Amino acid sequence: FPVTIRILELMEQATVQVDPDDREWVFFKVDQAKFAELIVRECIDSLKPLSRNHSMVGAAIDTIREHFGVE
């Protein structure tokens, strides 16, 4: 499936610089834990507009937070 622009933005936010032994080169890598956390937070945030008052939406948000350990 095609990668969405939002996924690429989240990947960029999770990218960190890696300092190699050879100072002539600069390397970057995606911090996988940070990337996963950003995706989970994005899922939680996407449910919020559905109305926190609706008990099923609130329960879904709480379940996702608890399951992934994201506050």
Tab-separated table of C-alpha atoms in Angstrom:
chain	number	residue	atom	x	y	z
A	1	PHE	CA	0.000	0.000	0.000
A	2	PRO	CA	1.233	3.518	-0.652
A	3	VAL	CA	2.800	5.428	2.214
A	4	THR	CA	0.772	8.501	3.067
A	5	ILE	CA	2.261	11.941	3.500
A	6	ARG	CA	1.285	11.883	7.188
A	7	ILE	CA	3.210	8.633	7.753
A	8	LEU	CA	6.253	10.201	6.080
A	9	GLU	CA	5.894	13.255	8.337
A	10	LEU	CA	5.768	11.042	11.423
A	11	MET	CA	8.793	9.106	10.185
A	12	GLU	CA	10.679	12.367	9.751
A	13	GLN	CA	9.771	13.405	13.316
A	14	ALA	CA	11.178	10.095	14.576
A	15	THR	CA	14.443	10.409	12.642
A	16	VAL	CA	17.573	10.923	14.711
A	17	GLN	CA	21.175	11.607	13.793
A	18	VAL	CA	23.659	8.809	14.384
A	19	ASP	CA	27.227	9.867	15.031
A	20	PRO	CA	29.539	7.463	13.223
A	21	ASP	CA	33.196	6.950	14.076
A	22	ASP	CA	34.091	8.567	10.773
A	23	ARG	CA	33.219	12.255	11.178
A	24	GLU	CA	33.192	12.816	7.411
A	25	TRP	CA	29.757	11.192	7.150
A	26	VAL	CA	26.511	11.950	8.919
A	27	PHE	CA	23.935	9.196	9.257
A	28	PHE	CA	20.285	9.293	10.170
A	29	LYS	CA	17.991	6.516	11.300
A	30	VAL	CA	14.362	6.192	12.294
A	31	ASP	CA	13.924	5.640	16.025
A	32	GLN	CA	11.459	2.765	15.767
A	33	ALA	CA	10.054	3.188	19.277
A	34	LYS	CA	9.456	6.905	18.727
A	35	PHE	CA	7.886	6.226	15.317
A	36	ALA	CA	5.515	3.649	16.811
A	37	GLU	CA	4.563	6.027	19.634
A	38	LEU	CA	3.819	8.810	17.169
A	39	ILE	CA	1.557	6.494	15.154
A	40	VAL	CA	-0.338	5.418	18.285
A	41	ARG	CA	-0.757	9.038	19.372
A	42	GLU	CA	-2.022	9.888	15.878
A	43	CYS	CA	-4.622	7.099	16.154
A	44	ILE	CA	-5.762	8.402	19.547
A	45	ASP	CA	-5.952	11.966	18.253
A	46	SER	CA	-7.981	10.864	15.229
A	47	LEU	CA	-10.688	9.485	17.551
A	48	LYS	CA	-11.001	12.616	19.700
A	49	PRO	CA	-13.188	14.600	17.279
A	50	LEU	CA	-15.770	11.796	17.339
A	51	SER	CA	-16.947	13.139	20.695
A	52	ARG	CA	-15.398	12.233	24.002
A	53	ASN	CA	-18.911	12.096	25.459
A	54	HIS	CA	-19.740	9.016	23.465
A	55	SER	CA	-18.767	6.196	25.813
A	56	MET	CA	-17.546	3.862	23.054
A	57	VAL	CA	-15.135	6.462	21.659
A	58	GLY	CA	-13.858	7.281	25.133
A	59	ALA	CA	-13.441	3.591	25.879
A	60	ALA	CA	-11.588	3.074	22.587
A	61	ILE	CA	-9.190	5.924	23.351
A	62	ASP	CA	-8.567	4.604	26.867
A	63	THR	CA	-8.055	1.062	25.577
A	64	ILE	CA	-5.522	2.179	22.962
A	65	ARG	CA	-3.642	4.276	25.531
A	66	GLU	CA	-3.557	1.455	28.045
A	67	HIS	CA	-2.647	-1.228	25.515
A	68	PHE	CA	0.321	0.721	24.119
A	69	GLY	CA	1.282	2.513	27.340
A	70	VAL	CA	0.862	5.966	25.815
A	71	GLU	CA	-0.427	8.845	27.908
